[in-house]
mmCIF file with all atom_site columns, C-alpha atoms in Angstrom:
data_model
loop_
_atom_site.group_PDB
_atom_site.id
_atom_site.type_symbol
_atom_site.label_atom_id
_atom_site.label_alt_id
_atom_site.label_comp_id
_atom_site.label_asym_id
_atom_site.label_entity_id
_atom_site.label_seq_id
_atom_site.pdbx_PDB_ins_code
_atom_site.Cartn_x
_atom_site.Cartn_y
_atom_site.Cartn_z
_atom_site.occupancy
_atom_site.B_iso_or_equiv
_atom_site.pdbx_formal_charge
_atom_site.auth_seq_id
_atom_site.auth_comp_id
_atom_site.auth_asym_id
_atom_site.auth_atom_id
_atom_site.pdbx_PDB_model_num
ATOM 1   C CA . UNK A 1 1   ? -24.051 -6.658  7.347   1.00 0.00 ? 1   UNK A CA 1
ATOM 2   C CA . UNK A 1 2   ? -21.041 -4.073  8.428   1.00 0.00 ? 2   UNK A CA 1
ATOM 3   C CA . UNK A 1 3   ? -23.627 -1.810  9.960   1.00 0.00 ? 3   UNK A CA 1
ATOM 4   C CA . UNK A 1 4   ? -24.999 -4.657  12.072  1.00 0.00 ? 4   UNK A CA 1
ATOM 5   C CA . UNK A 1 5   ? -21.930 -5.668  13.230  1.00 0.00 ? 5   UNK A CA 1
ATOM 6   C CA . UNK A 1 6   ? -20.638 -2.071  14.069  1.00 0.00 ? 6   UNK A CA 1
ATOM 7   C CA . UNK A 1 7   ? -23.770 -1.808  16.090  1.00 0.00 ? 7   UNK A CA 1
ATOM 8   C CA . UNK A 1 8   ? -23.360 -5.089  17.733  1.00 0.00 ? 8   UNK A CA 1
ATOM 9   C CA . UNK A 1 9   ? -19.790 -3.882  18.988  1.00 0.00 ? 9   UNK A CA 1
ATOM 10  C CA . UNK A 1 10  ? -21.358 -0.742  20.369  1.00 0.00 ? 10  UNK A CA 1
ATOM 11  C CA . UNK A 1 11  ? -23.525 -2.731  22.371  1.00 0.00 ? 11  UNK A CA 1
ATOM 12  C CA . UNK A 1 12  ? -20.603 -4.771  24.125  1.00 0.00 ? 12  UNK A CA 1
ATOM 13  C CA . UNK A 1 13  ? -20.971 -5.153  27.811  1.00 0.00 ? 13  UNK A CA 1
ATOM 14  C CA . UNK A 1 14  ? -18.434 -3.517  29.714  1.00 0.00 ? 14  UNK A CA 1
ATOM 15  C CA . UNK A 1 15  ? -15.759 -5.325  31.875  1.00 0.00 ? 15  UNK A CA 1
ATOM 16  C CA . UNK A 1 16  ? -13.920 -7.269  29.205  1.00 0.00 ? 16  UNK A CA 1
ATOM 17  C CA . UNK A 1 17  ? -10.738 -7.579  27.861  1.00 0.00 ? 17  UNK A CA 1
ATOM 18  C CA . UNK A 1 18  ? -8.853  -4.684  26.181  1.00 0.00 ? 18  UNK A CA 1
ATOM 19  C CA . UNK A 1 19  ? -8.507  -5.060  22.312  1.00 0.00 ? 19  UNK A CA 1
ATOM 20  C CA . UNK A 1 20  ? -5.227  -3.341  22.295  1.00 0.00 ? 20  UNK A CA 1
ATOM 21  C CA . UNK A 1 21  ? -3.655  -5.854  24.966  1.00 0.00 ? 21  UNK A CA 1
ATOM 22  C CA . UNK A 1 22  ? -5.061  -8.672  22.819  1.00 0.00 ? 22  UNK A CA 1
ATOM 23  C CA . UNK A 1 23  ? -3.547  -7.423  19.737  1.00 0.00 ? 23  UNK A CA 1
ATOM 24  C CA . UNK A 1 24  ? 0.005   -6.986  21.467  1.00 0.00 ? 24  UNK A CA 1
ATOM 25  C CA . UNK A 1 25  ? -0.469  -10.803 22.634  1.00 0.00 ? 25  UNK A CA 1
ATOM 26  C CA . UNK A 1 26  ? -1.171  -12.180 19.068  1.00 0.00 ? 26  UNK A CA 1
ATOM 27  C CA . UNK A 1 27  ? 1.660   -9.984  17.634  1.00 0.00 ? 27  UNK A CA 1
ATOM 28  C CA . UNK A 1 28  ? 4.064   -11.532 20.189  1.00 0.00 ? 28  UNK A CA 1
ATOM 29  C CA . UNK A 1 29  ? 2.699   -15.144 19.426  1.00 0.00 ? 29  UNK A CA 1
ATOM 30  C CA . UNK A 1 30  ? 2.873   -14.835 15.783  1.00 0.00 ? 30  UNK A CA 1
ATOM 31  C CA . UNK A 1 31  ? 6.332   -13.095 15.866  1.00 0.00 ? 31  UNK A CA 1
ATOM 32  C CA . UNK A 1 32  ? 7.699   -15.732 18.223  1.00 0.00 ? 32  UNK A CA 1
ATOM 33  C CA . UNK A 1 33  ? 6.440   -18.805 16.321  1.00 0.00 ? 33  UNK A CA 1
ATOM 34  C CA . UNK A 1 34  ? 5.764   -17.835 12.581  1.00 0.00 ? 34  UNK A CA 1
ATOM 35  C CA . UNK A 1 35  ? 8.348   -16.022 11.012  1.00 0.00 ? 35  UNK A CA 1
ATOM 36  C CA . UNK A 1 36  ? 10.825  -17.079 8.637   1.00 0.00 ? 36  UNK A CA 1
ATOM 37  C CA . UNK A 1 37  ? 12.255  -19.729 11.057  1.00 0.00 ? 37  UNK A CA 1
ATOM 38  C CA . UNK A 1 38  ? 9.490   -22.244 12.601  1.00 0.00 ? 38  UNK A CA 1
ATOM 39  C CA . UNK A 1 39  ? 9.317   -25.348 14.582  1.00 0.00 ? 39  UNK A CA 1
ATOM 40  C CA . UNK A 1 40  ? 6.547   -27.764 14.427  1.00 0.00 ? 40  UNK A CA 1
ATOM 41  C CA . UNK A 1 41  ? 6.242   -27.787 18.631  1.00 0.00 ? 41  UNK A CA 1
ATOM 42  C CA . UNK A 1 42  ? 6.163   -23.834 18.437  1.00 0.00 ? 42  UNK A CA 1
ATOM 43  C CA . UNK A 1 43  ? 3.420   -23.932 15.760  1.00 0.00 ? 43  UNK A CA 1
ATOM 44  C CA . UNK A 1 44  ? 1.325   -26.477 17.346  1.00 0.00 ? 44  UNK A CA 1
ATOM 45  C CA . UNK A 1 45  ? 1.569   -24.189 21.032  1.00 0.00 ? 45  UNK A CA 1
ATOM 46  C CA . UNK A 1 46  ? 1.044   -20.638 19.139  1.00 0.00 ? 46  UNK A CA 1
ATOM 47  C CA . UNK A 1 47  ? -1.911  -22.265 17.117  1.00 0.00 ? 47  UNK A CA 1
ATOM 48  C CA . UNK A 1 48  ? -3.864  -23.097 20.644  1.00 0.00 ? 48  UNK A CA 1
ATOM 49  C CA . UNK A 1 49  ? -2.803  -19.585 21.695  1.00 0.00 ? 49  UNK A CA 1
ATOM 50  C CA . UNK A 1 50  ? -4.410  -17.761 18.573  1.00 0.00 ? 50  UNK A CA 1
ATOM 51  C CA . UNK A 1 51  ? -7.490  -19.856 19.102  1.00 0.00 ? 51  UNK A CA 1
ATOM 52  C CA . UNK A 1 52  ? -7.615  -18.667 22.711  1.00 0.00 ? 52  UNK A CA 1
ATOM 53  C CA . UNK A 1 53  ? -6.969  -15.077 21.999  1.00 0.00 ? 53  UNK A CA 1
ATOM 54  C CA . UNK A 1 54  ? -10.014 -15.302 19.291  1.00 0.00 ? 54  UNK A CA 1
ATOM 55  C CA . UNK A 1 55  ? -12.264 -16.445 21.904  1.00 0.00 ? 55  UNK A CA 1
ATOM 56  C CA . UNK A 1 56  ? -11.231 -13.546 24.210  1.00 0.00 ? 56  UNK A CA 1
ATOM 57  C CA . UNK A 1 57  ? -11.356 -11.056 21.244  1.00 0.00 ? 57  UNK A CA 1
ATOM 58  C CA . UNK A 1 58  ? -15.035 -11.785 21.335  1.00 0.00 ? 58  UNK A CA 1
ATOM 59  C CA . UNK A 1 59  ? -15.573 -10.828 24.937  1.00 0.00 ? 59  UNK A CA 1
ATOM 60  C CA . UNK A 1 60  ? -13.581 -7.318  24.459  1.00 0.00 ? 60  UNK A CA 1
ATOM 61  C CA . UNK A 1 61  ? -14.928 -3.937  25.850  1.00 0.00 ? 61  UNK A CA 1
ATOM 62  C CA . UNK A 1 62  ? -14.898 -0.633  24.317  1.00 0.00 ? 62  UNK A CA 1
ATOM 63  C CA . UNK A 1 63  ? -13.569 2.443   26.023  1.00 0.00 ? 63  UNK A CA 1
ATOM 64  C CA . UNK A 1 64  ? -15.245 4.594   23.339  1.00 0.00 ? 64  UNK A CA 1
ATOM 65  C CA . UNK A 1 65  ? -19.090 3.685   22.906  1.00 0.00 ? 65  UNK A CA 1
ATOM 66  C CA . UNK A 1 66  ? -19.714 6.759   20.927  1.00 0.00 ? 66  UNK A CA 1
ATOM 67  C CA . UNK A 1 67  ? -21.014 6.769   17.348  1.00 0.00 ? 67  UNK A CA 1
ATOM 68  C CA . UNK A 1 68  ? -18.916 9.670   15.838  1.00 0.00 ? 68  UNK A CA 1
ATOM 69  C CA . UNK A 1 69  ? -15.401 8.655   14.888  1.00 0.00 ? 69  UNK A CA 1
ATOM 70  C CA . UNK A 1 70  ? -15.028 5.666   17.008  1.00 0.00 ? 70  UNK A CA 1
ATOM 71  C CA . UNK A 1 71  ? -11.474 4.310   16.185  1.00 0.00 ? 71  UNK A CA 1
ATOM 72  C CA . UNK A 1 72  ? -11.912 1.975   18.994  1.00 0.00 ? 72  UNK A CA 1
ATOM 73  C CA . UNK A 1 73  ? -14.758 -0.258  17.417  1.00 0.00 ? 73  UNK A CA 1
ATOM 74  C CA . UNK A 1 74  ? -12.898 -0.278  13.944  1.00 0.00 ? 74  UNK A CA 1
ATOM 75  C CA . UNK A 1 75  ? -9.908  -1.328  15.731  1.00 0.00 ? 75  UNK A CA 1
ATOM 76  C CA . UNK A 1 76  ? -11.733 -4.237  17.668  1.00 0.00 ? 76  UNK A CA 1
ATOM 77  C CA . UNK A 1 77  ? -13.218 -5.374  14.640  1.00 0.00 ? 77  UNK A CA 1
ATOM 78  C CA . UNK A 1 78  ? -10.132 -5.207  12.586  1.00 0.00 ? 78  UNK A CA 1
ATOM 79  C CA . UNK A 1 79  ? -8.539  -7.449  15.397  1.00 0.00 ? 79  UNK A CA 1
ATOM 80  C CA . UNK A 1 80  ? -11.090 -10.153 15.356  1.00 0.00 ? 80  UNK A CA 1
ATOM 81  C CA . UNK A 1 81  ? -10.738 -9.972  11.323  1.00 0.00 ? 81  UNK A CA 1
ATOM 82  C CA . UNK A 1 82  ? -6.834  -10.809 11.997  1.00 0.00 ? 82  UNK A CA 1
ATOM 83  C CA . UNK A 1 83  ? -7.823  -14.345 13.556  1.00 0.00 ? 83  UNK A CA 1
ATOM 84  C CA . UNK A 1 84  ? -8.903  -16.371 10.551  1.00 0.00 ? 84  UNK A CA 1
ATOM 85  C CA . UNK A 1 85  ? -5.603  -15.124 8.701   1.00 0.00 ? 85  UNK A CA 1
ATOM 86  C CA . UNK A 1 86  ? -3.201  -15.751 11.846  1.00 0.00 ? 86  UNK A CA 1
ATOM 87  C CA . UNK A 1 87  ? -4.866  -19.380 12.092  1.00 0.00 ? 87  UNK A CA 1
ATOM 88  C CA . UNK A 1 88  ? -4.485  -19.947 8.638   1.00 0.00 ? 88  UNK A CA 1
ATOM 89  C CA . UNK A 1 89  ? -0.655  -18.927 8.505   1.00 0.00 ? 89  UNK A CA 1
ATOM 90  C CA . UNK A 1 90  ? -0.015  -21.066 11.492  1.00 0.00 ? 90  UNK A CA 1
ATOM 91  C CA . UNK A 1 91  ? -1.639  -24.082 10.358  1.00 0.00 ? 91  UNK A CA 1
ATOM 92  C CA . UNK A 1 92  ? -0.379  -23.812 6.905   1.00 0.00 ? 92  UNK A CA 1
ATOM 93  C CA . UNK A 1 93  ? 3.117   -23.685 8.619   1.00 0.00 ? 93  UNK A CA 1
ATOM 94  C CA . UNK A 1 94  ? 2.666   -26.499 10.611  1.00 0.00 ? 94  UNK A CA 1
ATOM 95  C CA . UNK A 1 95  ? 1.517   -28.815 7.870   1.00 0.00 ? 95  UNK A CA 1
ATOM 96  C CA . UNK A 1 96  ? 4.127   -27.798 5.496   1.00 0.00 ? 96  UNK A CA 1
ATOM 97  C CA . UNK A 1 97  ? 7.273   -29.782 6.474   1.00 0.00 ? 97  UNK A CA 1
ATOM 98  C CA . UNK A 1 98  ? 10.067  -28.552 4.189   1.00 0.00 ? 98  UNK A CA 1
ATOM 99  C CA . UNK A 1 99  ? 11.921  -25.453 3.946   1.00 0.00 ? 99  UNK A CA 1
ATOM 100 C CA . UNK A 1 100 ? 11.076  -22.911 0.892   1.00 0.00 ? 100 UNK A CA 1
ATOM 101 C CA . UNK A 1 101 ? 11.650  -19.204 0.483   1.00 0.00 ? 101 UNK A CA 1
ATOM 102 C CA . UNK A 1 102 ? 10.676  -17.579 3.733   1.00 0.00 ? 102 UNK A CA 1
ATOM 103 C CA . UNK A 1 103 ? 9.220   -20.568 5.226   1.00 0.00 ? 103 UNK A CA 1
ATOM 104 C CA . UNK A 1 104 ? 12.463  -22.692 7.176   1.00 0.00 ? 104 UNK A CA 1
ATOM 105 C CA . UNK A 1 105 ? 12.105  -25.576 9.290   1.00 0.00 ? 105 UNK A CA 1
ATOM 106 C CA . UNK A 1 106 ? 15.421  -26.519 10.555  1.00 0.00 ? 106 UNK A CA 1
ATOM 107 C CA . UNK A 1 107 ? 14.348  -30.231 11.116  1.00 0.00 ? 107 UNK A CA 1
ATOM 108 C CA . UNK A 1 108 ? 13.731  -30.529 7.466   1.00 0.00 ? 108 UNK A CA 1
ATOM 109 C CA . UNK A 1 109 ? 16.760  -28.286 5.927   1.00 0.00 ? 109 UNK A CA 1
ATOM 110 C CA . UNK A 1 110 ? 18.387  -29.805 2.985   1.00 0.00 ? 110 UNK A CA 1
ATOM 111 C CA . UNK A 1 111 ? 21.805  -31.246 4.191   1.00 0.00 ? 111 UNK A CA 1
ATOM 112 C CA . UNK A 1 112 ? 25.257  -29.524 3.247   1.00 0.00 ? 112 UNK A CA 1
ATOM 113 C CA . UNK A 1 113 ? 28.125  -32.022 1.834   1.00 0.00 ? 113 UNK A CA 1
ATOM 114 C CA . UNK A 1 114 ? 31.075  -32.346 4.057   1.00 0.00 ? 114 UNK A CA 1
ATOM 115 C CA . UNK A 1 115 ? 32.467  -35.594 3.345   1.00 0.00 ? 115 UNK A CA 1
ATOM 116 C CA . UNK A 1 116 ? 36.050  -35.220 1.895   1.00 0.00 ? 116 UNK A CA 1
ATOM 117 C CA . UNK A 1 117 ? 36.171  -38.519 -0.147  1.00 0.00 ? 117 UNK A CA 1
ATOM 118 C CA . UNK A 1 118 ? 35.309  -37.646 -3.762  1.00 0.00 ? 118 UNK A CA 1
ATOM 119 C CA . UNK A 1 119 ? 32.894  -41.024 -4.059  1.00 0.00 ? 119 UNK A CA 1
ATOM 120 C CA . UNK A 1 120 ? 31.146  -40.055 -0.866  1.00 0.00 ? 120 UNK A CA 1
ATOM 121 C CA . UNK A 1 121 ? 30.536  -36.622 -1.957  1.00 0.00 ? 121 UNK A CA 1
ATOM 122 C CA . UNK A 1 122 ? 29.226  -37.724 -5.613  1.00 0.00 ? 122 UNK A CA 1
ATOM 123 C CA . UNK A 1 123 ? 26.887  -40.275 -3.525  1.00 0.00 ? 123 UNK A CA 1
ATOM 124 C CA . UNK A 1 124 ? 25.483  -37.646 -1.211  1.00 0.00 ? 124 UNK A CA 1
ATOM 125 C CA . UNK A 1 125 ? 24.918  -35.220 -3.966  1.00 0.00 ? 125 UNK A CA 1
ATOM 126 C CA . UNK A 1 126 ? 22.783  -38.005 -5.696  1.00 0.00 ? 126 UNK A CA 1
ATOM 127 C CA . UNK A 1 127 ? 21.045  -38.349 -2.506  1.00 0.00 ? 127 UNK A CA 1
ATOM 128 C CA . UNK A 1 128 ? 20.612  -34.476 -2.300  1.00 0.00 ? 128 UNK A CA 1
ATOM 129 C CA . UNK A 1 129 ? 18.892  -34.380 -5.815  1.00 0.00 ? 129 UNK A CA 1
ATOM 130 C CA . UNK A 1 130 ? 16.722  -37.141 -5.058  1.00 0.00 ? 130 UNK A CA 1
ATOM 131 C CA . UNK A 1 131 ? 15.488  -35.485 -2.087  1.00 0.00 ? 131 UNK A CA 1
ATOM 132 C CA . UNK A 1 132 ? 15.045  -32.304 -3.723  1.00 0.00 ? 132 UNK A CA 1
ATOM 133 C CA . UNK A 1 133 ? 12.693  -33.692 -6.409  1.00 0.00 ? 133 UNK A CA 1
ATOM 134 C CA . UNK A 1 134 ? 10.737  -35.738 -3.707  1.00 0.00 ? 134 UNK A CA 1
ATOM 135 C CA . UNK A 1 135 ? 10.255  -32.259 -2.021  1.00 0.00 ? 135 UNK A CA 1
ATOM 136 C CA . UNK A 1 136 ? 9.060   -30.794 -4.847  1.00 0.00 ? 136 UNK A CA 1
ATOM 137 C CA . UNK A 1 137 ? 6.690   -33.598 -5.830  1.00 0.00 ? 137 UNK A CA 1
ATOM 138 C CA . UNK A 1 138 ? 4.756   -33.372 -2.442  1.00 0.00 ? 138 UNK A CA 1
ATOM 139 C CA . UNK A 1 139 ? 5.368   -29.676 -1.600  1.00 0.00 ? 139 UNK A CA 1
ATOM 140 C CA . UNK A 1 140 ? 5.439   -27.402 -4.807  1.00 0.00 ? 140 UNK A CA 1
ATOM 141 C CA . UNK A 1 141 ? 1.871   -26.447 -4.549  1.00 0.00 ? 141 UNK A CA 1
ATOM 142 C CA . UNK A 1 142 ? -0.118  -23.294 -3.148  1.00 0.00 ? 142 UNK A CA 1
ATOM 143 C CA . UNK A 1 143 ? -1.737  -23.492 -0.058  1.00 0.00 ? 143 UNK A CA 1
ATOM 144 C CA . UNK A 1 144 ? -5.529  -22.696 -0.597  1.00 0.00 ? 144 UNK A CA 1
ATOM 145 C CA . UNK A 1 145 ? -7.621  -21.719 2.380   1.00 0.00 ? 145 UNK A CA 1
ATOM 146 C CA . UNK A 1 146 ? -11.069 -21.650 2.972   1.00 0.00 ? 146 UNK A CA 1
ATOM 147 C CA . UNK A 1 147 ? -12.993 -21.134 6.140   1.00 0.00 ? 147 UNK A CA 1
ATOM 148 C CA . UNK A 1 148 ? -15.418 -23.880 8.191   1.00 0.00 ? 148 UNK A CA 1
ATOM 149 C CA . UNK A 1 149 ? -16.824 -21.750 10.556  1.00 0.00 ? 149 UNK A CA 1
ATOM 150 C CA . UNK A 1 150 ? -13.907 -20.277 12.435  1.00 0.00 ? 150 UNK A CA 1
ATOM 151 C CA . UNK A 1 151 ? -11.609 -22.890 11.307  1.00 0.00 ? 151 UNK A CA 1
ATOM 152 C CA . UNK A 1 152 ? -9.506  -22.729 8.342   1.00 0.00 ? 152 UNK A CA 1
ATOM 153 C CA . UNK A 1 153 ? -9.657  -25.731 5.749   1.00 0.00 ? 153 UNK A CA 1
ATOM 154 C CA . UNK A 1 154 ? -6.521  -26.304 3.799   1.00 0.00 ? 154 UNK A CA 1
ATOM 155 C CA . UNK A 1 155 ? -6.097  -27.753 0.306   1.00 0.00 ? 155 UNK A CA 1
ATOM 156 C CA . UNK A 1 156 ? -3.579  -27.448 -2.163  1.00 0.00 ? 156 UNK A CA 1
ATOM 157 C CA . UNK A 1 157 ? -3.155  -26.428 -5.704  1.00 0.00 ? 157 UNK A CA 1
ATOM 158 C CA . UNK A 1 158 ? -0.150  -27.674 -8.247  1.00 0.00 ? 158 UNK A CA 1
ATOM 159 C CA . UNK A 1 159 ? 2.142   -24.558 -9.445  1.00 0.00 ? 159 UNK A CA 1
ATOM 160 C CA . UNK A 1 160 ? 2.346   -24.168 -12.833 1.00 0.00 ? 160 UNK A CA 1
ATOM 161 C CA . UNK A 1 161 ? 6.003   -23.806 -13.806 1.00 0.00 ? 161 UNK A CA 1
ATOM 162 C CA . UNK A 1 162 ? 5.699   -24.745 -17.540 1.00 0.00 ? 162 UNK A CA 1
ATOM 163 C CA . UNK A 1 163 ? 7.477   -21.118 -18.551 1.00 0.00 ? 163 UNK A CA 1
ATOM 164 C CA . UNK A 1 164 ? 10.218  -21.487 -15.996 1.00 0.00 ? 164 UNK A CA 1
ATOM 165 C CA . UNK A 1 165 ? 11.359  -24.951 -14.979 1.00 0.00 ? 165 UNK A CA 1
ATOM 166 C CA . UNK A 1 166 ? 12.741  -24.678 -11.363 1.00 0.00 ? 166 UNK A CA 1
ATOM 167 C CA . UNK A 1 167 ? 16.078  -26.140 -10.267 1.00 0.00 ? 167 UNK A CA 1
ATOM 168 C CA . UNK A 1 168 ? 18.042  -26.336 -7.017  1.00 0.00 ? 168 UNK A CA 1
ATOM 169 C CA . UNK A 1 169 ? 18.857  -22.789 -5.222  1.00 0.00 ? 169 UNK A CA 1
ATOM 170 C CA . UNK A 1 170 ? 22.441  -23.491 -3.638  1.00 0.00 ? 170 UNK A CA 1
ATOM 171 C CA . UNK A 1 171 ? 23.701  -20.214 -2.495  1.00 0.00 ? 171 UNK A CA 1
ATOM 172 C CA . UNK A 1 172 ? 25.607  -20.684 0.615   1.00 0.00 ? 172 UNK A CA 1
ATOM 173 C CA . UNK A 1 173 ? 25.204  -24.339 0.595   1.00 0.00 ? 173 UNK A CA 1
ATOM 174 C CA . UNK A 1 174 ? 28.570  -26.653 1.199   1.00 0.00 ? 174 UNK A CA 1
ATOM 175 C CA . UNK A 1 175 ? 29.127  -28.954 -1.505  1.00 0.00 ? 175 UNK A CA 1
ATOM 176 C CA . UNK A 1 176 ? 27.032  -26.850 -3.905  1.00 0.00 ? 176 UNK A CA 1
ATOM 177 C CA . UNK A 1 177 ? 29.250  -27.680 -6.943  1.00 0.00 ? 177 UNK A CA 1
ATOM 178 C CA . UNK A 1 178 ? 28.649  -31.603 -6.550  1.00 0.00 ? 178 UNK A CA 1
ATOM 179 C CA . UNK A 1 179 ? 25.190  -31.056 -6.380  1.00 0.00 ? 179 UNK A CA 1
ATOM 180 C CA . UNK A 1 180 ? 25.011  -28.548 -9.675  1.00 0.00 ? 180 UNK A CA 1
ATOM 181 C CA . UNK A 1 181 ? 27.115  -31.231 -11.442 1.00 0.00 ? 181 UNK A CA 1
ATOM 182 C CA . UNK A 1 182 ? 24.933  -34.015 -10.615 1.00 0.00 ? 182 UNK A CA 1
ATOM 183 C CA . UNK A 1 183 ? 21.939  -31.995 -11.345 1.00 0.00 ? 183 UNK A CA 1
ATOM 184 C CA . UNK A 1 184 ? 23.451  -31.097 -14.758 1.00 0.00 ? 184 UNK A CA 1
ATOM 185 C CA . UNK A 1 185 ? 24.346  -34.496 -15.562 1.00 0.00 ? 185 UNK A CA 1
ATOM 186 C CA . UNK A 1 186 ? 20.583  -35.679 -14.977 1.00 0.00 ? 186 UNK A CA 1
ATOM 187 C CA . UNK A 1 187 ? 19.242  -33.222 -17.136 1.00 0.00 ? 187 UNK A CA 1
ATOM 188 C CA . UNK A 1 188 ? 21.868  -33.866 -19.916 1.00 0.00 ? 188 UNK A CA 1
ATOM 189 C CA . UNK A 1 189 ? 21.286  -37.798 -19.843 1.00 0.00 ? 189 UNK A CA 1
ATOM 190 C CA . UNK A 1 190 ? 17.398  -37.397 -19.501 1.00 0.00 ? 190 UNK A CA 1
ATOM 191 C CA . UNK A 1 191 ? 17.057  -35.014 -22.565 1.00 0.00 ? 191 UNK A CA 1
ATOM 192 C CA . UNK A 1 192 ? 17.758  -31.733 -23.614 1.00 0.00 ? 192 UNK A CA 1
ATOM 193 C CA . UNK A 1 193 ? 16.912  -29.005 -21.369 1.00 0.00 ? 193 UNK A CA 1
ATOM 194 C CA . UNK A 1 194 ? 13.973  -30.049 -18.442 1.00 0.00 ? 194 UNK A CA 1
ATOM 195 C CA . UNK A 1 195 ? 10.616  -31.322 -18.940 1.00 0.00 ? 195 UNK A CA 1
ATOM 196 C CA . UNK A 1 196 ? 9.208   -27.697 -17.525 1.00 0.00 ? 196 UNK A CA 1
ATOM 197 C CA . UNK A 1 197 ? 8.396   -28.958 -14.132 1.00 0.00 ? 197 UNK A CA 1
ATOM 198 C CA . UNK A 1 198 ? 11.531  -29.343 -12.133 1.00 0.00 ? 198 UNK A CA 1
ATOM 199 C CA . UNK A 1 199 ? 12.571  -32.684 -12.896 1.00 0.00 ? 199 UNK A CA 1
ATOM 200 C CA . UNK A 1 200 ? 15.179  -33.565 -15.678 1.00 0.00 ? 200 UNK A CA 1
ATOM 201 C CA . UNK A 1 201 ? 13.296  -34.637 -18.923 1.00 0.00 ? 201 UNK A CA 1
ATOM 202 C CA . UNK A 1 202 ? 11.762  -38.095 -18.643 1.00 0.00 ? 202 UNK A CA 1
ATOM 203 C CA . UNK A 1 203 ? 11.195  -38.104 -14.980 1.00 0.00 ? 203 UNK A CA 1
ATOM 204 C CA . UNK A 1 204 ? 8.371   -37.819 -12.822 1.00 0.00 ? 204 UNK A CA 1
ATOM 205 C CA . UNK A 1 205 ? 6.709   -34.118 -13.052 1.00 0.00 ? 205 UNK A CA 1
ATOM 206 C CA . UNK A 1 206 ? 7.311   -31.782 -9.821  1.00 0.00 ? 206 UNK A CA 1
ATOM 207 C CA . UNK A 1 207 ? 7.196   -28.246 -9.663  1.00 0.00 ? 207 UNK A CA 1
ATOM 208 C CA . UNK A 1 208 ? 9.670   -25.869 -7.974  1.00 0.00 ? 208 UNK A CA 1
ATOM 209 C CA . UNK A 1 209 ? 12.922  -25.296 -6.109  1.00 0.00 ? 209 UNK A CA 1
ATOM 210 C CA . UNK A 1 210 ? 13.252  -25.517 -2.655  1.00 0.00 ? 210 UNK A CA 1
ATOM 211 C CA . UNK A 1 211 ? 16.058  -24.360 -0.173  1.00 0.00 ? 211 UNK A CA 1
#
C-alpha cells in the first residue's frame, strides 16, 4: 500500500499547488486557532480552512518526480497525513467547552472571587465548587477519535482517577483561599478523604481537576 501511494504521487500531473506552501498555510491556521487560548468562532472557521487545505493538498504537484531519494514525494505524503490529525485537534477543541490543562477557552473559564463581603465571598466559593464538580462530570474524559472516511468521529472515555483523586487547581486565582476552604469542608463533611473520583465522598462521581 505504501508503494502504491508513492507511485501514485510520482504520477501526479503538473500544474498543481506547491505542497510546501500548503504546509505553511496549515501551520498558520493551526497556530492562530488551536494553541492554548481557543475561541469557538476561531475553531469553527479553522475547521473549514483545514478541510479546504486538505482538498487542495490532493492536487499538489511535485517539483521532483525522480525515483531516487525523492524528498518531495515523502514531504507531500506526510502533509496529507497531517490533515486527519489537524481535523481531530480542531474538532475536539471546538466541542470541549471548558478550560483544562493546555486547553483554555476564556468564555468558559472559572471565575475569580472579587467580592469584599465575607458572606458573598462564601456564596461565590460554593458556586465555584459546584461548577467545578459539574465541569468534571461533563468533561473529565479522554477524547477518542476514529475516522469515518476523511472525517474524525469523536467519542469520550471516562478517566480512572481511583489512585489520585482530583481537586481544584487554584494557582493565581483571586479568591483561592475561600474556594480551598469550601472544598476542604465538603470533603470533611461527606466523609474521610474523597471518593477517589473528584467529588467529596458521598457525592456524585466525577473524575478530574479543571483549570
